[in-house]
mmCIF file of C-alpha atoms and ligand atoms in Angstrom:
data_model
loop_
_atom_site.group_PDB
_atom_site.id
_atom_site.type_symbol
_atom_site.label_atom_id
_atom_site.label_comp_id
_atom_site.label_asym_id
_atom_site.label_seq_id
_atom_site.Cartn_x
_atom_site.Cartn_y
_atom_site.Cartn_z
ATOM 1 C CA MET A 953 -117.872 29.057 -6.061
ATOM 2 C CA LYS A 954 -115.547 25.790 -5.269
ATOM 3 C CA ARG A 955 -111.811 26.668 -5.745
ATOM 4 C CA PHE A 956 -110.270 23.109 -6.682
ATOM 5 C CA ARG A 957 -107.560 24.795 -8.256
ATOM 6 C CA ARG A 958 -106.193 26.057 -4.934
ATOM 7 C CA LEU A 959 -104.270 22.703 -4.139
ATOM 8 C CA ARG A 960 -103.303 22.386 -8.128
ATOM 9 C CA THR A 961 -100.815 25.620 -7.956
ATOM 10 C CA THR A 962 -97.489 24.251 -7.616
ATOM 11 C CA GLU A 963 -95.864 20.368 -8.214
ATOM 12 C CA THR A 964 -95.121 20.410 -4.366
ATOM 13 C CA MET A 965 -98.403 21.299 -3.636
ATOM 14 C CA ARG A 966 -100.104 18.277 -6.241
ATOM 15 C CA LYS A 967 -97.738 16.124 -4.548
ATOM 16 C CA LEU A 968 -98.613 16.843 -1.304
ATOM 17 C CA VAL A 969 -102.070 16.175 -1.766
ATOM 18 C CA ARG A 970 -102.063 13.183 -4.033
ATOM 19 C CA GLU A 971 -104.097 9.925 -3.334
ATOM 20 C CA THR A 972 -102.192 7.528 -5.760
ATOM 21 C CA ARG A 973 -98.634 6.966 -5.680
ATOM 22 C CA VAL A 974 -96.034 4.198 -7.393
ATOM 23 C CA SER A 975 -92.817 2.926 -5.919
ATOM 24 C CA ALA A 976 -90.261 0.559 -6.971
ATOM 25 C CA GLU A 977 -91.093 -1.788 -4.276
ATOM 26 C CA GLU A 978 -94.637 -2.975 -5.728
ATOM 27 C CA LEU A 979 -93.316 -3.433 -9.294
ATOM 28 C CA ILE A 980 -92.213 -7.161 -10.512
ATOM 29 C CA TYR A 981 -90.227 -7.347 -13.976
ATOM 30 C CA PRO A 982 -91.041 -10.458 -16.136
ATOM 31 C CA ILE A 983 -87.675 -12.390 -17.683
ATOM 32 C CA PHE A 984 -87.462 -14.768 -20.184
ATOM 33 C CA VAL A 985 -84.707 -17.638 -20.107
ATOM 34 C CA ILE A 986 -83.739 -19.489 -22.992
ATOM 35 C CA ASP A 987 -81.859 -22.495 -22.946
ATOM 36 C CA GLY A 988 -78.151 -22.569 -24.395
ATOM 37 C CA GLU A 989 -75.181 -20.459 -24.114
ATOM 38 C CA ASN A 990 -74.227 -16.570 -24.862
ATOM 39 C CA ILE A 991 -77.744 -15.498 -26.138
ATOM 40 C CA LYS A 992 -79.411 -11.993 -25.916
ATOM 41 C CA ASN A 993 -82.035 -11.898 -28.461
ATOM 42 C CA PRO A 994 -84.137 -9.445 -28.703
ATOM 43 C CA VAL A 995 -87.985 -9.632 -28.758
ATOM 44 C CA ALA A 996 -88.865 -7.643 -32.117
ATOM 45 C CA SER A 997 -92.485 -7.117 -31.019
ATOM 46 C CA MET A 998 -90.981 -5.847 -27.336
ATOM 47 C CA PRO A 999 -88.351 -3.241 -27.709
ATOM 48 C CA GLY A 1000 -85.934 -3.210 -24.973
ATOM 49 C CA VAL A 1001 -87.190 -7.022 -23.704
ATOM 50 C CA TYR A 1002 -84.757 -9.634 -24.662
ATOM 51 C CA GLN A 1003 -84.471 -13.709 -23.997
ATOM 52 C CA TYR A 1004 -80.895 -14.348 -22.078
ATOM 53 C CA SER A 1005 -79.161 -17.578 -21.642
ATOM 54 C CA ILE A 1006 -78.324 -18.017 -17.974
ATOM 55 C CA ASP A 1007 -74.440 -16.824 -18.678
ATOM 56 C CA ARG A 1008 -76.026 -13.574 -20.035
ATOM 57 C CA MET A 1009 -78.835 -12.944 -16.948
ATOM 58 C CA ASP A 1010 -76.531 -10.936 -14.625
ATOM 59 C CA GLU A 1011 -76.671 -8.501 -17.118
ATOM 60 C CA VAL A 1012 -80.962 -7.708 -16.651
ATOM 61 C CA LEU A 1013 -80.271 -9.045 -12.789
ATOM 62 C CA GLY A 1014 -77.852 -6.315 -12.116
ATOM 63 C CA LYS A 1015 -80.449 -3.692 -13.299
ATOM 64 C CA VAL A 1016 -83.182 -5.268 -11.224
ATOM 65 C CA THR A 1017 -81.097 -5.119 -7.795
ATOM 66 C CA ASP A 1018 -80.062 -1.528 -8.506
ATOM 67 C CA SER A 1019 -83.665 -0.342 -9.579
ATOM 68 C CA GLY A 1020 -85.046 -1.385 -6.088
ATOM 69 C CA ILE A 1021 -87.643 -2.992 -7.610
ATOM 70 C CA SER A 1022 -88.803 -6.335 -5.634
ATOM 71 C CA GLY A 1023 -88.340 -9.120 -8.300
ATOM 72 C CA VAL A 1024 -88.769 -11.166 -11.417
ATOM 73 C CA LEU A 1025 -91.223 -13.576 -12.903
ATOM 74 C CA ILE A 1026 -89.513 -16.377 -14.877
ATOM 75 C CA PHE A 1027 -90.413 -17.783 -18.376
ATOM 76 C CA GLY A 1028 -88.343 -20.756 -19.432
ATOM 77 C CA ILE A 1029 -88.284 -21.661 -22.964
ATOM 78 C CA PRO A 1030 -86.539 -25.030 -23.434
ATOM 79 C CA ALA A 1031 -84.526 -26.391 -26.123
ATOM 80 C CA GLU A 1032 -86.690 -29.791 -26.928
ATOM 81 C CA LYS A 1033 -90.432 -29.527 -26.468
ATOM 82 C CA ASP A 1034 -92.816 -32.531 -26.484
ATOM 83 C CA GLU A 1035 -96.496 -33.825 -26.242
ATOM 84 C CA VAL A 1036 -96.688 -33.710 -21.997
ATOM 85 C CA GLY A 1037 -94.352 -30.792 -21.444
ATOM 86 C CA SER A 1038 -91.307 -32.691 -19.841
ATOM 87 C CA GLN A 1039 -89.241 -30.022 -19.563
ATOM 88 C CA ALA A 1040 -91.630 -28.051 -17.399
ATOM 89 C CA TYR A 1041 -91.474 -30.714 -14.346
ATOM 90 C CA HIS A 1042 -87.740 -31.584 -15.080
ATOM 91 C CA PRO A 1043 -85.578 -30.997 -11.484
ATOM 92 C CA ASP A 1044 -82.749 -29.622 -14.032
ATOM 93 C CA GLY A 1045 -85.280 -27.719 -16.608
ATOM 94 C CA ILE A 1046 -84.333 -24.428 -17.771
ATOM 95 C CA THR A 1047 -86.652 -22.395 -15.719
ATOM 96 C CA GLN A 1048 -85.412 -24.509 -12.652
ATOM 97 C CA ARG A 1049 -81.576 -23.779 -13.696
ATOM 98 C CA ALA A 1050 -82.528 -20.325 -14.114
ATOM 99 C CA ILE A 1051 -84.466 -19.920 -10.770
ATOM 100 C CA ARG A 1052 -81.243 -21.888 -8.896
ATOM 101 C CA TYR A 1053 -78.832 -19.761 -10.450
ATOM 102 C CA ILE A 1054 -80.579 -16.097 -9.278
ATOM 103 C CA LYS A 1055 -81.190 -17.248 -5.591
ATOM 104 C CA GLU A 1056 -77.941 -18.094 -5.552
ATOM 105 C CA LYS A 1057 -76.760 -15.024 -6.545
ATOM 106 C CA TYR A 1058 -78.991 -12.562 -5.566
ATOM 107 C CA PRO A 1059 -80.863 -14.097 -2.566
ATOM 108 C CA GLU A 1060 -82.592 -11.095 -1.652
ATOM 109 C CA MET A 1061 -84.494 -11.063 -5.003
ATOM 110 C CA LEU A 1062 -88.020 -12.323 -4.861
ATOM 111 C CA VAL A 1063 -88.478 -14.767 -7.577
ATOM 112 C CA ILE A 1064 -91.923 -15.817 -9.038
ATOM 113 C CA ALA A 1065 -92.233 -18.693 -10.991
ATOM 114 C CA ASP A 1066 -94.834 -18.818 -13.710
ATOM 115 C CA VAL A 1067 -96.680 -22.336 -13.515
ATOM 116 C CA CYS A 1068 -97.874 -23.215 -17.119
ATOM 117 C CA LEU A 1069 -97.276 -26.046 -19.830
ATOM 118 C CA CYS A 1070 -97.818 -23.987 -23.224
ATOM 119 C CA GLU A 1071 -93.445 -22.902 -23.066
ATOM 120 C CA TYR A 1072 -92.959 -26.760 -22.935
ATOM 121 C CA THR A 1073 -95.479 -28.645 -24.992
ATOM 122 C CA SER A 1074 -95.113 -29.214 -28.594
ATOM 123 C CA HIS A 1075 -99.000 -28.131 -29.398
ATOM 124 C CA GLY A 1076 -98.301 -24.807 -27.169
ATOM 125 C CA HIS A 1077 -101.532 -25.593 -25.402
ATOM 126 C CA CYS A 1078 -101.611 -25.000 -21.587
ATOM 127 C CA GLY A 1079 -102.461 -28.658 -20.547
ATOM 128 C CA LEU A 1080 -102.339 -32.002 -21.723
ATOM 129 C CA VAL A 1081 -104.294 -32.658 -25.078
ATOM 130 C CA HIS A 1082 -106.225 -35.251 -26.280
ATOM 131 C CA GLY A 1083 -107.351 -34.772 -29.855
ATOM 132 C CA CYS A 1084 -108.418 -31.406 -30.114
ATOM 133 C CA HIS A 1085 -109.411 -31.091 -26.065
ATOM 134 C CA ILE A 1086 -107.399 -29.879 -23.700
ATOM 135 C CA LEU A 1087 -107.317 -32.587 -20.391
ATOM 136 C CA ASN A 1088 -108.010 -30.573 -17.305
ATOM 137 C CA ASP A 1089 -108.102 -32.992 -14.413
ATOM 138 C CA GLU A 1090 -104.818 -35.164 -16.234
ATOM 139 C CA THR A 1091 -102.868 -31.869 -16.190
ATOM 140 C CA LEU A 1092 -103.324 -31.315 -12.469
ATOM 141 C CA PRO A 1093 -100.519 -33.562 -11.243
ATOM 142 C CA LEU A 1094 -98.505 -32.455 -13.671
ATOM 143 C CA LEU A 1095 -98.745 -28.827 -12.817
ATOM 144 C CA SER A 1096 -98.398 -30.392 -9.281
ATOM 145 C CA ASN A 1097 -94.866 -31.370 -10.190
ATOM 146 C CA MET A 1098 -93.811 -28.434 -11.860
ATOM 147 C CA ALA A 1099 -94.687 -26.235 -9.030
ATOM 148 C CA VAL A 1100 -92.763 -28.730 -6.733
ATOM 149 C CA THR A 1101 -89.299 -28.824 -8.867
ATOM 150 C CA LEU A 1102 -89.853 -24.788 -9.084
ATOM 151 C CA ALA A 1103 -89.971 -24.600 -5.106
ATOM 152 C CA GLN A 1104 -87.038 -27.210 -4.733
ATOM 153 C CA ALA A 1105 -84.834 -24.831 -7.041
ATOM 154 C CA GLY A 1106 -85.831 -21.563 -5.072
ATOM 155 C CA ALA A 1107 -88.878 -20.317 -6.329
ATOM 156 C CA ASP A 1108 -90.455 -18.078 -3.436
ATOM 157 C CA ILE A 1109 -93.962 -17.663 -4.897
ATOM 158 C CA ILE A 1110 -95.688 -20.005 -7.269
ATOM 159 C CA ALA A 1111 -97.650 -18.406 -10.190
ATOM 160 C CA PRO A 1112 -100.119 -20.758 -11.825
ATOM 161 C CA SER A 1113 -101.228 -19.368 -15.288
ATOM 162 C CA ASP A 1114 -102.735 -22.230 -16.889
ATOM 163 C CA MET A 1115 -106.406 -21.740 -16.372
ATOM 164 C CA MET A 1116 -107.054 -25.290 -15.420
ATOM 165 C CA ASP A 1117 -110.217 -26.121 -13.051
ATOM 166 C CA GLY A 1118 -108.677 -26.867 -9.632
ATOM 167 C CA ARG A 1119 -105.331 -26.166 -10.146
ATOM 168 C CA VAL A 1120 -104.578 -23.955 -7.041
ATOM 169 C CA GLY A 1121 -106.129 -26.635 -5.141
ATOM 170 C CA ALA A 1122 -104.125 -29.503 -6.482
ATOM 171 C CA ILE A 1123 -100.623 -26.971 -6.534
ATOM 172 C CA ARG A 1124 -101.272 -26.313 -3.131
ATOM 173 C CA ALA A 1125 -101.398 -30.226 -1.901
ATOM 174 C CA GLY A 1126 -98.198 -30.821 -3.806
ATOM 175 C CA LEU A 1127 -96.129 -27.706 -2.162
ATOM 176 C CA ASP A 1128 -97.651 -29.194 1.119
ATOM 177 C CA ASP A 1129 -96.719 -32.563 0.644
ATOM 178 C CA ALA A 1130 -93.625 -31.825 -0.362
ATOM 179 C CA GLY A 1131 -92.488 -29.478 2.840
ATOM 180 C CA PHE A 1132 -93.467 -26.132 0.799
ATOM 181 C CA THR A 1133 -96.156 -24.966 3.658
ATOM 182 C CA ASN A 1134 -94.509 -21.541 3.499
ATOM 183 C CA VAL A 1135 -94.269 -21.305 -0.133
ATOM 184 C CA PRO A 1136 -97.321 -18.946 -1.263
ATOM 185 C CA ILE A 1137 -99.489 -19.343 -4.529
ATOM 186 C CA MET A 1138 -100.525 -16.372 -6.624
ATOM 187 C CA ALA A 1139 -102.889 -17.495 -8.723
ATOM 188 C CA TYR A 1140 -103.726 -16.327 -12.328
ATOM 189 C CA SER A 1141 -107.152 -16.094 -11.496
ATOM 190 C CA ALA A 1142 -108.660 -13.829 -13.843
ATOM 191 C CA LYS A 1143 -106.947 -14.556 -17.017
ATOM 192 C CA PHE A 1144 -108.955 -13.756 -20.237
ATOM 193 C CA ALA A 1145 -108.387 -14.823 -23.601
ATOM 194 C CA SER A 1146 -106.934 -11.990 -24.871
ATOM 195 C CA GLY A 1147 -105.103 -10.583 -28.321
ATOM 196 C CA TYR A 1148 -103.008 -8.598 -25.932
ATOM 197 C CA TYR A 1149 -100.612 -12.070 -25.472
ATOM 198 C CA GLY A 1150 -99.406 -11.936 -29.167
ATOM 199 C CA PRO A 1151 -95.977 -10.465 -28.754
ATOM 200 C CA PHE A 1152 -95.627 -12.800 -25.322
ATOM 201 C CA ARG A 1153 -96.252 -15.758 -27.636
ATOM 202 C CA ASP A 1154 -93.485 -14.647 -30.094
ATOM 203 C CA ALA A 1155 -90.565 -13.920 -26.608
ATOM 204 C CA ALA A 1156 -92.137 -17.539 -24.833
ATOM 205 C CA HIS A 1157 -92.349 -19.400 -28.079
ATOM 206 C CA SER A 1158 -95.853 -20.697 -26.559
ATOM 207 C CA THR A 1159 -98.132 -20.110 -29.844
ATOM 208 C CA PRO A 1160 -101.199 -22.821 -29.862
ATOM 209 C CA GLN A 1161 -100.005 -25.048 -32.955
ATOM 210 C CA PHE A 1162 -104.113 -25.363 -33.236
ATOM 211 C CA GLY A 1163 -107.193 -23.801 -31.963
ATOM 212 C CA ASP A 1164 -107.074 -21.170 -29.058
ATOM 213 C CA ARG A 1165 -107.108 -20.989 -25.382
ATOM 214 C CA ARG A 1166 -110.586 -19.937 -25.613
ATOM 215 C CA SER A 1167 -112.097 -23.541 -23.965
ATOM 216 C CA TYR A 1168 -109.813 -22.783 -20.580
ATOM 217 C CA GLN A 1169 -108.655 -18.746 -20.550
ATOM 218 C CA MET A 1170 -112.027 -16.438 -19.423
ATOM 219 C CA ASP A 1171 -114.554 -14.692 -22.049
ATOM 220 C CA PRO A 1172 -113.909 -11.245 -21.941
ATOM 221 C CA CYS A 1173 -117.494 -10.509 -21.337
ATOM 222 C CA ASN A 1174 -117.104 -11.668 -18.089
ATOM 223 C CA LYS A 1175 -117.074 -9.761 -14.705
ATOM 224 C CA LYS A 1176 -119.033 -11.833 -12.477
ATOM 225 C CA GLU A 1177 -116.921 -14.846 -13.800
ATOM 226 C CA ALA A 1178 -114.142 -13.189 -12.879
ATOM 227 C CA LEU A 1179 -115.196 -12.679 -9.322
ATOM 228 C CA ARG A 1180 -116.180 -16.359 -8.704
ATOM 229 C CA GLU A 1181 -112.797 -17.254 -10.484
ATOM 230 C CA ILE A 1182 -111.128 -15.205 -7.722
ATOM 231 C CA GLU A 1183 -113.125 -16.591 -4.929
ATOM 232 C CA ASP A 1184 -112.921 -20.084 -6.075
ATOM 233 C CA ASP A 1185 -109.030 -19.570 -6.217
ATOM 234 C CA LEU A 1186 -108.422 -17.888 -2.743
ATOM 235 C CA GLU A 1187 -110.845 -20.951 -1.392
ATOM 236 C CA GLU A 1188 -108.481 -23.472 -2.713
ATOM 237 C CA GLY A 1189 -105.408 -21.801 -0.893
ATOM 238 C CA ALA A 1190 -104.472 -19.015 -3.340
ATOM 239 C CA ASP A 1191 -102.539 -16.201 -1.242
ATOM 240 C CA MET A 1192 -102.739 -13.761 -3.769
ATOM 241 C CA TYR A 1193 -104.390 -13.301 -7.309
ATOM 242 C CA ILE A 1194 -103.911 -11.888 -10.789
ATOM 243 C CA VAL A 1195 -105.989 -9.947 -12.663
ATOM 244 C CA LYS A 1196 -104.581 -10.052 -16.734
ATOM 245 C CA PRO A 1197 -104.521 -8.485 -19.283
ATOM 246 C CA VAL A 1198 -104.992 -5.075 -16.783
ATOM 247 C CA LEU A 1199 -105.490 -1.842 -18.995
ATOM 248 C CA ALA A 1200 -108.801 -3.055 -20.768
ATOM 249 C CA TYR A 1201 -110.082 -4.761 -17.346
ATOM 250 C CA LEU A 1202 -109.616 -1.999 -14.896
ATOM 251 C CA ASP A 1203 -113.322 -2.458 -13.797
ATOM 252 C CA VAL A 1204 -112.612 -6.121 -12.789
ATOM 253 C CA VAL A 1205 -109.700 -5.132 -11.074
ATOM 254 C CA GLU A 1206 -111.652 -2.247 -9.258
ATOM 255 C CA ALA A 1207 -114.586 -4.741 -8.430
ATOM 256 C CA ALA A 1208 -112.094 -7.768 -6.958
ATOM 257 C CA ALA A 1209 -109.922 -5.097 -4.903
ATOM 258 C CA GLN A 1210 -113.388 -4.120 -3.374
ATOM 259 C CA ARG A 1211 -114.611 -7.559 -2.691
ATOM 260 C CA PHE A 1212 -111.284 -9.262 -1.375
ATOM 261 C CA ASP A 1213 -108.861 -8.376 1.248
ATOM 262 C CA VAL A 1214 -105.937 -10.042 -0.027
ATOM 263 C CA PRO A 1215 -103.166 -8.420 -2.528
ATOM 264 C CA LEU A 1216 -104.036 -8.236 -5.631
ATOM 265 C CA ALA A 1217 -101.444 -8.157 -8.853
ATOM 266 C CA VAL A 1218 -101.988 -7.171 -12.352
ATOM 267 C CA TYR A 1219 -100.090 -8.011 -14.903
ATOM 268 C CA ASN A 1220 -99.264 -5.302 -17.705
ATOM 269 C CA VAL A 1221 -98.999 -7.569 -20.643
ATOM 270 C CA SER A 1222 -96.903 -7.637 -23.840
ATOM 271 C CA GLY A 1223 -99.585 -6.296 -26.095
ATOM 272 C CA GLU A 1224 -100.533 -3.199 -23.739
ATOM 273 C CA TYR A 1225 -96.035 -2.752 -23.858
ATOM 274 C CA ALA A 1226 -95.618 -3.305 -27.394
ATOM 275 C CA MET A 1227 -98.753 -0.785 -28.084
ATOM 276 C CA VAL A 1228 -97.331 1.969 -26.035
ATOM 277 C CA LYS A 1229 -93.510 1.000 -27.440
ATOM 278 C CA ALA A 1230 -94.518 1.539 -30.834
ATOM 279 C CA ALA A 1231 -96.749 4.915 -30.820
ATOM 280 C CA ALA A 1232 -93.453 6.183 -28.682
ATOM 281 C CA GLN A 1233 -90.938 4.977 -31.390
ATOM 282 C CA MET A 1234 -92.632 6.736 -34.157
ATOM 283 C CA GLY A 1235 -93.251 10.053 -31.763
ATOM 284 C CA TRP A 1236 -96.694 10.059 -31.570
ATOM 285 C CA ILE A 1237 -97.013 9.746 -27.644
ATOM 286 C CA ASP A 1238 -94.643 10.911 -24.616
ATOM 287 C CA GLU A 1239 -93.674 7.421 -23.360
ATOM 288 C CA LYS A 1240 -92.597 8.065 -19.900
ATOM 289 C CA ARG A 1241 -96.258 10.607 -19.242
ATOM 290 C CA ILE A 1242 -98.152 7.494 -20.608
ATOM 291 C CA VAL A 1243 -96.411 4.981 -18.832
ATOM 292 C CA MET A 1244 -96.693 6.885 -15.483
ATOM 293 C CA GLU A 1245 -100.297 7.512 -16.082
ATOM 294 C CA ASN A 1246 -101.169 3.752 -16.439
ATOM 295 C CA MET A 1247 -98.818 2.841 -13.598
ATOM 296 C CA ILE A 1248 -101.272 5.463 -11.881
ATOM 297 C CA ALA A 1249 -104.407 3.949 -13.320
ATOM 298 C CA MET A 1250 -103.636 0.474 -12.130
ATOM 299 C CA LYS A 1251 -102.984 1.632 -8.651
ATOM 300 C CA ARG A 1252 -106.056 3.933 -8.603
ATOM 301 C CA ALA A 1253 -107.758 0.889 -9.441
ATOM 302 C CA GLY A 1254 -106.986 -0.931 -6.522
ATOM 303 C CA ALA A 1255 -103.576 -2.767 -7.568
ATOM 304 C CA THR A 1256 -101.276 -3.687 -4.866
ATOM 305 C CA ILE A 1257 -98.641 -5.155 -7.091
ATOM 306 C CA ILE A 1258 -97.836 -4.327 -10.686
ATOM 307 C CA ILE A 1259 -95.897 -7.040 -12.816
ATOM 308 C CA THR A 1260 -94.858 -5.199 -16.041
ATOM 309 C CA TYR A 1261 -92.149 -4.696 -18.954
ATOM 310 C CA HIS A 1262 -91.816 -1.395 -17.955
ATOM 311 C CA ALA A 1263 -90.798 -1.928 -14.792
ATOM 312 C CA LEU A 1264 -87.144 -0.792 -14.920
ATOM 313 C CA ASP A 1265 -87.829 2.428 -16.764
ATOM 314 C CA VAL A 1266 -90.522 3.393 -14.143
ATOM 315 C CA ALA A 1267 -88.242 2.595 -10.983
ATOM 316 C CA ALA A 1268 -85.745 4.648 -12.948
ATOM 317 C CA TRP A 1269 -87.712 7.682 -13.703
ATOM 318 C CA LEU A 1270 -89.146 7.340 -10.159
ATOM 319 C CA LYS A 1271 -85.575 8.466 -8.668
ATOM 320 C CA GLU A 1272 -85.031 11.010 -11.425
ATOM 321 C CA ILE A 1273 -88.439 12.495 -9.976
ATOM 322 C CA SER A 1274 -87.632 11.942 -6.541
ATOM 323 C CA LEU A 1275 -84.194 13.914 -6.544
HETATM 324 C C1 PBG B 1618 -98.698 -18.606 -20.188
HETATM 325 C C2 PBG B 1618 -98.592 -17.228 -20.176
HETATM 326 C C3 PBG B 1618 -99.156 -16.080 -21.208
HETATM 327 C C4 PBG B 1618 -98.838 -14.823 -20.836
HETATM 328 C C5 PBG B 1618 -98.102 -15.231 -19.443
HETATM 329 N N1 PBG B 1618 -98.358 -16.704 -19.093
HETATM 330 C C6 PBG B 1618 -99.537 -16.025 -22.541
HETATM 331 C C7 PBG B 1618 -100.882 -17.138 -22.554
HETATM 332 O O1 PBG B 1618 -101.797 -17.081 -22.149
HETATM 333 O O2 PBG B 1618 -100.690 -17.222 -24.187
HETATM 334 C C8 PBG B 1618 -99.093 -13.722 -21.019
HETATM 335 C C9 PBG B 1618 -98.091 -12.414 -20.987
HETATM 336 C C10 PBG B 1618 -97.954 -11.420 -21.850
HETATM 337 O O3 PBG B 1618 -98.861 -11.320 -22.926
HETATM 338 O O4 PBG B 1618 -96.947 -10.499 -21.063
HETATM 339 N N2 PBG B 1618 -99.800 -19.257 -19.726
HETATM 340 ZN ZN1 ZN B 1619 -99.552 -21.191 -20.993
#
């Protein structure tokens, strides 16, 4: 008889033989920055998550620094939106100002800038719109301009999330032309058209005003296509890639991790966070235990980097555990 239980006798023994670990350095915390002053708005569907104005950001940035996590992913919410998302690529747009502020005050913190038009367009789509079509090629120069203004503001990593074809190549060329040859691209390569983004759209005011995102984001049924998207983004110049959402797509994560030898980030999205928080608030689950189990699942599947709204909690729990 095999005695597997020999290695399960005590917590110390179990820790010694663990195959998968989670650490604070591999976590990224998303932050919502809103135009205006003295604002800290709770996001109703995401308990513990707020929209901050720049002058109130220190509150959360201080926690990020103390926690030992590597960085933040910035989403800006502009005061005004228009058809072409002008504020997305304005050198003094809300996101550019927020990044400048963070890099000045917290130079060590990695700042990842999301590149997409949907928070900045009046129609809420990720690209330019003509009638009811989302234009692909016409959108590319705007995304490239946006990436350059974000790099000029000090962004350490550029993360395009729009899902237009050819955007990684366009952004890489734009960054290189502007002298930012050293700024890496983390492409949202396998981004599925998902119901799990619901709470985010409340947080970022980015719900499409007509139709949906299925003509540019991926069909949840397609795993082979996800691998082709990733391969193509890497060929176009992506340095890292993202699979998103993650928990219902762990098979995609595992297949991608085995196929590609570059860092793989997973995005544990708003709906995944909201479900855990809601059940925990009802007293139906043990939040800490469930969250840590989810973190381990992502790592076990092959993730290198985890983008998660749980990041600050996880970092705090890890410190408790290691004491
Ligand atoms: C915008 C964007 C979205 C998310 C990240 N960037 C929403 C969307 O595509 O509608 C979702 C993040 C989350 O749900 O936490 N392109
Ligand atoms: Zn978008």
